[in-house]
C-alpha positions as MATLAB code, in Angstrom:
seq = 'XXXXXXXXXXXXXXXXXXXXXXXXXXXXXXXXXXXXXXXXXXXXXXXXXXXXXXXXXXXXXXXXXXXXXXXXXXXXXXXXXXXXXXXXXXXXXXXXXXXXXXXXXXXXXXXXXXXXXXXXXXXXXXXXXXXXXXXXXXXXXXXXXXXXXXXXXXXXXXXXXXXXXXXXXXXXXXXXXXXXXXXXXXXXXXXXXXXXXXXXXXXXXXXXXXXXXXXXXXXXXXXXXXXXXXXXXXXXXXXXXXXXXXXXXXXXXXXXXXXXXXXXXXXXXXXXXXXXXXXXXXXXXXXXXXXXXXXXXXXXXXXXXXXXXXXXXXXXXXXXXXXXXXXXXXXXXXXXXXXXXXXXXXXXXXXXXXXXXXXXXXXXXXXXXXXXXXXXXXXXXXXXXXXXXXXXXXXXXXXXXXXXXXXXXXXXXXXXXXXXXXXXXXXXXXXXXXXXXXXXXXXXXXXXXXXXXXXXXXXXXXXXXXXXXXXXXXXXXXXXXXXXXXXXXXXXXXXXXXXXXXXXXXXXXXXXXXXXXXXXXXXXXXXXXXXXXXXXXXXXXXXXXXXXXXXXXXXXXXXXXXXXXXXXXXXXXXXXXXXXXXXXXXXXXXXXXXXXXXXXXXXXX';
ca = [
       0.000    0.000    0.000;
       1.213    3.490   -0.785;
      -0.075    7.049   -1.014;
       1.247    9.809   -3.262;
       0.313   13.439   -3.791;
       0.632   13.265   -7.571;
       1.849   10.826  -10.160;
       5.402   11.660   -9.143;
       4.602   11.661   -5.395;
       5.621   15.275   -4.889;
       2.231   16.815   -4.124;
       3.000   19.817   -6.411;
       1.667   20.715   -9.818;
       4.494   21.155  -12.277;
       2.886   21.299  -15.721;
      -0.334   22.578  -17.341;
      -1.828   19.122  -17.584;
      -1.313   18.523  -13.872;
      -2.799   21.937  -13.087;
      -5.903   21.064  -15.060;
      -6.227   17.763  -13.204;
      -5.954   19.675   -9.924;
      -9.117   21.656  -10.609;
     -10.996   18.643  -11.805;
     -10.388   18.414  -15.605;
      -7.547   16.263  -16.942;
      -5.667   16.984  -20.121;
      -7.449   14.066  -21.754;
     -10.820   15.033  -20.369;
     -10.854   11.765  -18.415;
     -12.258   13.069  -15.109;
     -15.386   14.475  -16.700;
     -18.214   14.699  -14.175;
     -15.954   13.426  -11.373;
     -14.074   16.707  -11.280;
     -17.043   18.986  -11.841;
     -19.245   20.957   -9.450;
     -16.713   21.183   -6.644;
     -17.769   24.822   -6.408;
     -20.859   26.851   -7.170;
     -18.819   29.858   -8.311;
     -19.916   31.079  -11.749;
     -17.535   30.323  -14.608;
     -16.324   33.284  -16.652;
     -17.109   32.906  -20.331;
     -15.460   34.676  -23.218;
     -17.787   37.243  -24.782;
     -17.173   38.723  -28.233;
     -17.126   42.441  -28.685;
     -20.219   42.419  -30.884;
     -23.300   40.246  -30.410;
     -25.306   41.055  -33.505;
     -23.208   39.307  -36.101;
     -23.828   40.277  -39.686;
     -26.734   42.584  -40.327;
     -29.331   41.799  -42.959;
     -30.344   44.590  -45.332;
     -33.413   46.706  -44.750;
     -35.205   48.067  -41.707;
     -36.150   44.610  -40.444;
     -32.522   43.484  -40.592;
     -31.448   46.592  -38.691;
     -34.087   45.999  -35.986;
     -33.127   42.329  -35.664;
     -29.427   43.150  -35.451;
     -30.050   45.939  -32.908;
     -32.173   43.634  -30.742;
     -29.484   40.948  -30.692;
     -26.864   43.579  -29.900;
     -28.852   45.060  -27.015;
     -29.676   41.660  -25.526;
     -26.061   40.536  -25.884;
     -24.634   43.570  -24.177;
     -27.288   43.336  -21.443;
     -26.312   39.722  -20.752;
     -22.642   40.654  -20.735;
     -23.285   43.503  -18.291;
     -25.343   41.216  -16.042;
     -22.591   38.585  -16.007;
     -20.053   41.229  -15.045;
     -22.292   42.732  -12.372;
     -22.986   39.370  -10.745;
     -19.355   38.248  -10.799;
     -17.442   37.962   -7.553;
     -14.791   40.372   -8.828;
     -17.289   43.196   -9.353;
     -19.014   42.459   -6.022;
     -15.705   42.854   -4.203;
     -14.965   46.070   -6.088;
     -18.377   47.491   -5.135;
     -17.886   46.455   -1.512;
     -14.517   48.217   -1.504;
     -16.059   51.343   -3.062;
     -18.818   51.308   -0.433;
     -16.231   51.178    2.352;
     -14.197   53.881    0.647;
     -17.276   56.081    0.217;
     -18.070   55.825    3.928;
     -14.748   57.456    4.874;
     -15.815   61.062    4.094;
     -19.023   60.371    6.027;
     -16.861   59.829    9.110;
     -14.357   62.638    8.563;
     -16.549   65.433    7.151;
     -19.444   66.967    9.160;
     -22.799   65.625    8.025;
     -25.885   67.810    7.716;
     -28.105   65.056    9.055;
     -26.030   64.744   12.222;
     -24.804   68.265   13.002;
     -26.016   71.012   10.670;
     -24.234   73.658   12.748;
     -20.828   72.050   12.174;
     -21.571   71.923    8.447;
     -22.387   75.653    8.462;
     -19.224   76.424   10.418;
     -17.137   74.356    7.969;
     -18.604   76.236    4.991;
     -17.882   79.572    6.654;
     -14.288   78.578    7.394;
     -13.628   76.988    3.966;
     -15.635   78.827    1.323;
     -14.085   77.153   -1.753;
     -13.647   73.663   -0.299;
     -17.103   73.814    1.260;
     -18.652   74.599   -2.109;
     -16.824   71.656   -3.718;
     -17.886   69.294   -0.921;
     -21.465   70.481   -1.260;
     -21.554   69.775   -5.009;
     -20.060   66.318   -4.456;
     -22.612   65.532   -1.766;
     -19.960   65.001    0.900;
     -22.029   66.803    3.549;
     -24.756   64.150    3.157;
     -22.768   61.106    2.033;
     -25.240   58.382    2.972;
     -28.121   59.989    1.084;
     -26.057   61.128   -1.919;
     -26.735   59.828   -5.426;
     -23.317   58.234   -5.880;
     -23.375   56.394   -2.541;
     -26.923   55.157   -3.198;
     -25.855   53.951   -6.661;
     -22.973   51.911   -5.212;
     -25.273   50.557   -2.522;
     -27.992   49.462   -4.960;
     -25.515   47.958   -7.446;
     -23.888   45.941   -4.654;
     -27.305   44.764   -3.505;
     -28.276   43.652   -7.025;
     -24.867   42.053   -7.575;
     -25.128   39.944   -4.448;
     -28.667   38.795   -5.236;
     -27.733   37.971   -8.832;
     -24.764   35.990   -7.557;
     -26.520   34.137   -4.735;
     -29.739   32.984   -6.407;
     -28.205   30.798   -9.161;
     -25.492   29.491   -6.829;
     -28.122   28.524   -4.254;
     -30.153   26.534   -6.761;
     -26.999   24.883   -8.067;
     -25.911   23.951   -4.560;
     -29.365   22.559   -3.729;
     -29.090   20.399   -6.851;
     -25.719   19.126   -5.671;
     -27.126   18.257   -2.244;
     -29.992   16.337   -3.809;
     -27.683   14.464   -6.166;
     -25.059   11.808   -5.565;
     -21.281   12.159   -5.733;
     -20.132   11.512   -9.326;
     -18.661    8.188  -10.329;
     -14.943    7.435  -10.417;
     -12.898    8.603  -13.410;
     -11.282    6.026  -15.665;
      -7.699    6.546  -14.451;
      -7.524    7.238  -10.722;
      -3.726    7.429  -10.786;
      -3.993   10.796  -12.542;
      -5.509   12.433   -9.425;
      -3.495   14.505   -6.892;
      -3.666   11.865   -4.116;
      -3.527    8.176   -4.998;
      -2.971    4.759   -3.354;
      -3.154    1.172   -4.619;
      -2.502   -2.389   -3.441;
      -3.480   -5.978   -4.214;
      -5.627   -8.030   -1.864;
      -7.062  -11.491   -1.590;
     -10.524  -10.170   -0.662;
     -13.308  -10.173   -3.203;
     -14.091   -6.845   -4.946;
     -17.615   -6.770   -3.458;
     -16.216   -7.188    0.053;
     -13.724   -4.356   -0.478;
     -16.405   -2.001   -1.771;
     -18.774   -2.796    1.113;
     -15.993   -2.248    3.656;
     -14.963    1.033    1.994;
     -18.584    2.219    1.877;
     -19.032    1.554    5.604;
     -15.765    3.280    6.530;
     -16.499    6.371    4.433;
     -19.961    6.744    5.900;
     -18.503    6.456    9.404;
     -16.209    9.357    8.478;
     -19.337   11.377    7.521;
     -18.806   11.144    3.765;
     -21.810   10.993    1.472;
     -21.053    7.732   -0.305;
     -22.598    5.186   -2.640;
     -21.473    2.336   -4.858;
     -21.463    3.022   -8.572;
     -20.301    0.210  -10.910;
     -16.929   -1.060   -9.664;
     -16.140    1.837   -7.304;
     -17.339    3.661   -4.223;
     -17.876    7.414   -4.787;
     -17.809    9.680   -1.708;
     -17.824   13.408   -1.049;
     -17.388   15.603    2.010;
     -17.075   19.299    2.883;
     -20.423   20.662    1.706;
     -20.300   23.126    4.595;
     -17.698   25.071    2.621;
     -20.278   26.108    0.052;
     -22.888   26.504    2.784;
     -20.576   28.939    4.572;
     -19.912   30.757    1.319;
     -23.616   31.199    0.624;
     -24.295   32.177    4.246;
     -21.637   34.871    3.982;
     -23.264   36.415    0.921;
     -26.790   36.106    2.330;
     -25.577   37.752    5.546;
     -24.207   40.652    3.503;
     -27.643   41.126    1.940;
     -29.267   40.990    5.385;
     -26.849   43.674    6.604;
     -27.519   45.881    3.573;
     -31.296   45.539    3.974;
     -31.071   46.208    7.718;
     -28.915   49.277    7.121;
     -31.297   50.633    4.470;
     -34.332   49.879    6.623;
     -32.758   51.638    9.577;
     -31.878   54.724    7.534;
     -35.348   55.015    6.004;
     -37.372   54.487    9.188;
     -35.012   55.791   11.865;
     -35.718   58.695   14.191;
     -33.484   60.613   16.581;
     -34.348   63.470   18.888;
     -32.796   65.326   21.807;
     -34.452   66.791   24.859;
     -32.941   68.811   27.711;
     -34.830   68.207   30.954;
     -34.341   70.029   34.248;
     -34.808   68.123   37.496;
     -38.515   67.950   38.245;
     -39.626   68.349   34.627;
     -40.900   65.657   32.291;
     -41.095   64.601   28.666;
     -43.698   62.946   26.441;
     -42.585   61.214   23.262;
     -44.170   63.541   20.716;
     -42.350   65.573   18.078;
     -43.448   68.895   19.608;
     -41.632   68.021   22.838;
     -38.188   67.621   21.254;
     -35.554   70.356   21.172;
     -34.381   68.963   17.827;
     -35.575   65.998   15.813;
     -34.549   64.254   12.592;
     -35.814   61.113   10.929;
     -35.611   58.910    7.843;
     -37.510   59.582    4.645;
     -40.205   56.971    5.350;
     -40.616   57.714    9.047;
     -44.092   58.693   10.259;
     -45.148   60.264   13.551;
     -47.325   57.195   14.092;
     -44.114   55.187   14.423;
     -43.158   56.960   17.672;
     -43.352   54.686   20.702;
     -45.912   56.122   23.162;
     -44.210   56.751   26.505;
     -43.332   59.558   28.919;
     -40.887   60.056   31.779;
     -39.909   62.563   34.492;
     -36.403   63.408   35.652;
     -36.464   63.128   39.420;
     -32.788   63.612   40.182;
     -29.455   63.725   38.438;
     -26.422   62.453   40.349;
     -22.870   63.284   39.378;
     -19.766   62.660   41.453;
     -16.194   63.318   40.384;
     -12.626   62.295   41.192;
     -11.200   64.742   43.723;
      -7.500   63.969   43.435;
      -4.941   62.340   41.211;
      -4.348   62.532   37.466;
      -8.048   61.879   36.790;
      -9.249   64.778   38.902;
     -12.622   65.998   37.659;
     -13.438   62.733   35.839;
     -17.012   61.572   36.536;
     -17.357   58.603   38.885;
     -21.137   58.605   39.047;
     -23.185   59.883   36.122;
     -26.799   58.804   36.271;
     -30.356   60.054   36.035;
     -33.136   58.707   38.246;
     -36.415   58.803   36.346;
     -39.959   57.521   36.508;
     -41.592   56.435   33.252;
     -44.803   54.964   31.920;
     -45.694   53.332   28.619;
     -48.859   54.326   26.818;
     -51.521   56.746   27.942;
     -52.513   54.742   31.021;
     -49.349   52.790   31.737;
     -48.242   52.088   35.276;
     -45.447   54.352   36.504;
     -42.101   52.659   37.024;
     -38.763   53.777   38.438;
     -35.405   53.244   36.768;
     -31.925   54.722   36.438;
     -30.397   55.739   33.116;
     -26.611   55.736   32.901;
     -24.077   56.421   30.179;
     -24.160   53.488   27.707;
     -27.014   51.936   29.711;
     -30.115   53.307   27.985;
     -33.736   52.820   28.878;
     -35.375   50.508   26.328;
     -39.066   50.980   25.630;
     -40.379   49.057   22.636;
     -38.310   50.038   19.612;
     -37.016   53.186   21.342;
     -33.887   53.692   23.414;
     -33.386   56.635   25.767;
     -29.710   57.564   26.183;
     -28.165   59.941   28.721;
     -25.837   62.153   26.673;
     -25.039   65.367   28.583;
     -25.380   67.202   31.874;
     -25.233   70.735   33.190;
     -26.562   73.152   35.785;
     -29.701   75.269   35.854;
     -29.466   78.126   38.395;
     -32.842   79.235   39.744;
     -33.425   82.996   39.400;
     -36.224   85.353   40.387;
     -36.860   88.629   38.501;
     -38.976   91.412   40.039;
     -40.169   94.693   38.581;
     -39.769   98.103   40.230;
     -42.813   97.476   42.476;
     -41.452   94.167   43.746;
     -43.799   91.977   41.735;
     -42.322   88.671   40.574;
     -42.343   88.591   36.791;
     -40.086   85.581   36.299;
     -39.103   82.626   38.480;
     -37.539   79.561   36.922;
     -34.469   77.369   36.571;
     -32.341   78.501   33.633;
     -30.261   75.768   31.876;
     -26.670   76.795   31.194;
     -24.598   75.466   28.317;
     -21.283   73.861   29.460;
     -18.138   75.156   27.758;
     -15.456   72.890   29.225;
     -15.059   69.665   31.260;
     -15.265   71.660   34.514;
     -18.753   72.845   33.456;
     -17.918   76.516   33.024;
     -21.269   77.516   31.507;
     -23.047   80.344   29.744;
     -26.683   81.063   29.032;
     -29.398   83.675   28.723;
     -32.329   84.673   30.900;
     -35.277   86.025   28.900;
     -38.256   87.762   30.502;
     -40.737   88.031   27.644;
     -44.047   88.847   29.366;
     -45.406   90.677   32.411;
     -42.656   93.232   32.969;
     -43.174   97.023   33.066;
     -40.461   99.584   33.609;
     -40.550  102.469   36.089;
     -42.622  104.547   33.648;
     -45.214  101.759   33.363;
     -44.269  100.821   29.795;
     -44.184   97.132   28.896;
     -40.723   95.919   27.990;
     -38.785   92.729   27.728;
     -35.724   91.938   29.818;
     -32.682   89.896   28.922;
     -29.721   88.857   31.046;
     -26.462   87.495   29.734;
     -25.417   84.853   32.282;
     -22.141   83.148   33.055;
     -22.110   80.341   35.649;
     -19.320   78.377   37.331;
     -19.943   75.557   39.847;
     -16.533   76.032   41.511;
     -15.385   79.645   41.187;
     -11.828   80.597   40.236;
     -10.212   83.595   38.606;
     -10.853   86.320   41.162;
      -8.660   89.346   40.621;
      -7.776   88.323   37.056;
     -10.676   90.057   35.369;
     -12.354   86.817   34.372;
     -13.913   83.755   35.977;
     -13.842   80.063   35.295;
     -14.585   76.793   37.014;
     -11.819   74.692   38.489;
     -13.994   71.665   39.355;
     -17.300   70.324   37.957;
     -19.055   69.874   41.316;
     -21.058   72.593   43.115;
     -18.316   73.569   45.563;
     -18.386   77.355   45.110;
     -21.138   78.387   42.635;
     -21.098   81.917   41.224;
     -23.466   83.518   38.703;
     -22.315   86.546   36.680;
     -25.047   88.731   35.126;
     -25.413   91.770   32.918;
     -28.874   93.099   31.986;
     -30.629   94.503   28.885;
     -34.071   95.962   28.274;
     -36.072   96.533   25.117;
     -37.244   93.939   22.581;
     -35.850   90.396   22.531;
     -36.951   89.925   18.915;
     -38.999   86.829   19.724;
     -42.186   88.349   18.290;
     -40.742   88.181   14.759;
     -41.369   84.419   14.670;
     -37.729   83.599   13.860;
     -36.288   80.764   15.988;
     -33.654   81.849   18.485;
     -30.875   80.129   20.353;
     -32.064   79.725   23.949;
     -28.500   80.193   25.204;
     -27.907   83.537   23.466;
     -29.441   87.026   23.502;
     -30.323   89.064   20.441;
     -29.403   92.549   21.689;
     -29.869   94.358   18.364;
     -33.082   95.973   19.657;
     -32.095   96.232   23.310;
     -30.171   98.636   25.533;
     -27.831   97.621   28.289;
     -28.571   98.773   31.825;
     -26.179  101.496   33.000;
     -25.883  103.354   36.289;
     -25.917  107.148   36.814;
     -22.242  107.368   35.883;
     -22.779  105.546   32.593;
     -21.106  102.327   33.737;
     -22.535   98.982   32.638;
     -24.505   97.309   35.408;
     -23.166   93.828   36.061;
     -22.539   91.667   39.111;
     -21.211   88.344   40.358;
     -23.763   86.730   42.637;
     -23.512   84.020   45.217;
     -26.596   81.910   45.967;
     -29.132   84.121   47.752;
     -27.716   87.453   46.505;
     -29.593   90.057   44.415;
     -28.529   92.493   41.708;
     -30.485   95.772   41.671;
     -31.333   97.303   38.331;
     -30.843  101.131   38.020;
     -33.605  103.761   37.988;
     -36.110  101.540   39.799;
     -36.194   99.000   36.977;
     -36.370   96.071   39.402;
     -33.992   93.329   40.478;
     -32.805   89.781   39.796;
     -32.008   87.272   42.556;
     -29.803   84.185   42.354;
     -31.814   81.753   44.485;
     -30.108   79.223   46.712;
     -31.696   76.287   44.943;
     -29.524   75.161   42.006;
     -30.989   72.437   39.862;
     -29.234   70.142   37.440;
     -30.321   69.163   33.958;
     -29.704   66.144   31.766;
     -29.908   65.806   28.021;
     -31.567   62.688   26.683;
     -31.370   61.297   23.177;
     -34.323   59.167   22.096;
     -33.597   56.942   19.114;
     -35.519   54.433   17.058;
     -33.230   52.381   14.817;
     -35.177   49.490   13.280;
     -33.096   46.757   11.759;
     -30.136   47.079   14.137;
     -30.718   43.590   15.577;
     -30.842   42.113   12.081;
     -27.640   43.942   11.183;
     -25.930   42.407   14.216;
     -27.204   38.924   13.332;
     -26.017   39.427    9.762;
     -22.559   40.480   10.952;
     -22.101   37.383   13.127;
     -23.483   35.120   10.395;
     -21.092   36.651    7.865;
     -18.135   35.955   10.170;
     -19.114   32.304   10.709;
     -19.895   31.824    7.024;
     -16.557   33.297    5.977;
     -14.728   31.092    8.480;
     -16.472   28.017    7.057;
     -15.669   28.923    3.459;
     -12.002   29.512    4.335;
     -11.212   26.557    6.617;
     -13.460   23.753    5.338;
     -12.211   21.882    2.272;
     -14.606   20.182   -0.091;
     -13.139   16.943   -1.411;
     -14.061   13.688   -3.141;
     -12.729   10.177   -2.619;
     -13.099    7.100   -4.829;
     -12.343    3.486   -3.962;
     -12.197    1.096   -6.926;
     -11.952   -2.659   -6.415;
     -11.707   -4.828   -9.518;
     -10.303   -8.240  -10.438;
      -6.934   -7.998  -12.159;
      -5.672  -10.016  -15.121;
      -4.150  -12.626  -12.772;
      -7.400  -13.027  -10.821;
      -6.239  -10.998   -7.806;
      -8.305   -8.016   -6.600;
      -6.657   -4.627   -7.249;
      -7.717   -1.805   -4.900;
      -7.256    1.820   -5.982;
      -8.028    4.857   -3.855;
      -7.800    8.487   -5.002;
      -8.841   11.909   -3.752;
      -9.596   15.246   -5.367;
     -10.061   18.572   -3.576;
     -11.347   21.944   -4.719;
      -7.999   23.504   -3.909;
      -4.529   22.242   -3.119;
      -4.188   21.091    0.467;
      -1.614   19.018    2.303;
      -4.422   17.445    4.332;
      -5.958   15.610    1.375;
      -3.117   13.051    0.922;
      -2.965   12.654    4.694;
      -6.695   12.025    4.924;
      -6.570    9.614    2.006;
      -3.741    7.750    3.714;
      -5.824    7.377    6.893;
      -8.792    6.098    4.885;
      -6.577    3.734    2.916;
      -5.173    2.326    6.168;
      -8.690    1.610    7.440;
      -9.702   -0.087    4.197;
      -6.411   -1.983    4.147;
      -7.215   -3.407    7.586;
     -10.367   -4.926    6.088;
      -8.662   -6.003    2.844;
      -4.945   -6.550    3.581;
      -2.268   -6.844    0.926;
      -1.876  -10.299   -0.597;
       1.760  -11.472   -0.821;
       3.130  -12.062   -4.324;
       4.021  -15.630   -5.338;
       7.725  -14.692   -5.593;
       7.695  -13.486   -1.987;
       6.152  -16.786   -0.852;
       8.933  -18.660   -2.657;
      11.545  -16.674   -0.799;
      10.050  -17.726    2.535;
      10.170  -21.431    1.571;
      13.736  -21.222    0.168;
      16.096  -19.553    2.660;
      19.087  -19.900    0.342;
      17.469  -17.904   -2.456;
      18.636  -14.357   -3.064;
      16.174  -11.640   -1.923;
      14.220   -9.979   -4.699;
      14.061   -6.223   -5.135;
      10.541   -4.946   -4.163;
       8.540   -2.955   -6.675;
       8.206    0.785   -6.104;
       5.266    1.711   -3.951;
       2.299    2.988   -5.899;
       3.374    1.338   -9.150;
       0.684   -0.367  -11.177;
       1.052   -4.103  -11.686;
];
């Protein structure tokens, strides 16, 4: 018994004929069906440059020729589009096209950054705008790549799936005429009958999980179908990921809401500070729920290199689902959102909301509320605006609007330097700096305004009798008097905190995750599982002795195939051992005879 990788026993392909045998077609065409269908990959076919051939005279001939030409080019284009090469190119282009979506501000994510970029780069911004780089994922060119990749994958998978199903329903092909032409080969002579050898080989191959059957004088077996299964799963998973991504982009919604402690939120579009959604999103798709922010808790590192880093960052809320849902308590933390139906509520930001009271010249309270301040740095140095739009009258009894530019620090620093800033994010030494204006805030024009900024174009700043601007730094409980009996503003001792919540609905994200894991497992199967075929032929030789031949053929070159064939041959050999030659028997009976030279292993007798 012997095993060899090729006819020469080297295991390497050295000539074109051997290379053809390696992929399943011998130079003589002897393998035929035995070497076919080891893969479901489409075979590239040569296509001529023109499909119409010669054109007959007349209008009918021109129409016939044009029709053949159009159909021919359409088939050629479809073959190219559904080829693996083009699919990989499109996948690469899709990945390449996503790079500017990560590096360049996107209008759908942050329109303000896009506006700032255009202001800072007038020429480059104009070029980016024309190329659609500020809205990459909804641009024409990105959508074209996306759709072509989708069509390419479907056109590639459908025929391969049907072909693979046909292979599963069929039987492994019969043995080729000359097994010694295959990459892995073994042969020996045995005293067992051919039927006994085939039955033993069939049982052994089935125990090794080969699909096997007896055809004519040989056993045909095949194994490794999971390779093609993994390949198809990988491509199907890519389609699932593309569909999930498209579904999520079309039906997604994302909104932000700043909530001060004690206030609440209901999941309706009118309640959001800003809201954006996919093209097919409808307000009916919003999950009905509401919640109240009871308390925000933030603690910070006091010492060490991580001083000021949050240790605790959580919002205690109560929520209910539906119009009459039971109220429940929960805690929302960073990266631990509240999940309600298809919606997720994330905690994204935090700040302070000093409580202020504004009175007119007669002492009447015209404004009392917590004013959210916008953080400017990690230590929560913040700025904001206080706007008194209704109910205020000046000393002359004329209705006016008041505005205060506010600057807040939770832990004051900077005294004597002409400025102020916070040196720690906790409320250790809160200070509120104010300067006042009176006149018109411009809110009656109907133009949206930034809640953190004042429009002072139609306002005058309060000044004292000497013409100095009225401004003050207030500690909790202190009051700043406005000149000429205009009233006062008090920084109350109660300082509230606010939290910003992002409510998202991203349908299809679970399917995208499933598709990603399936693609990984499918790719692993297609890379590490080898599909191979084994044949065992047992036939009576010219001298009446049974000759056993075993050979293997794999889809691709692998050192494991000869090794596996050797193991199988050893098992079959145990059931049908080698029969000694008559010359060898004579040597045993005649000790004085000279030993004969054994034939080379693997040689045909």
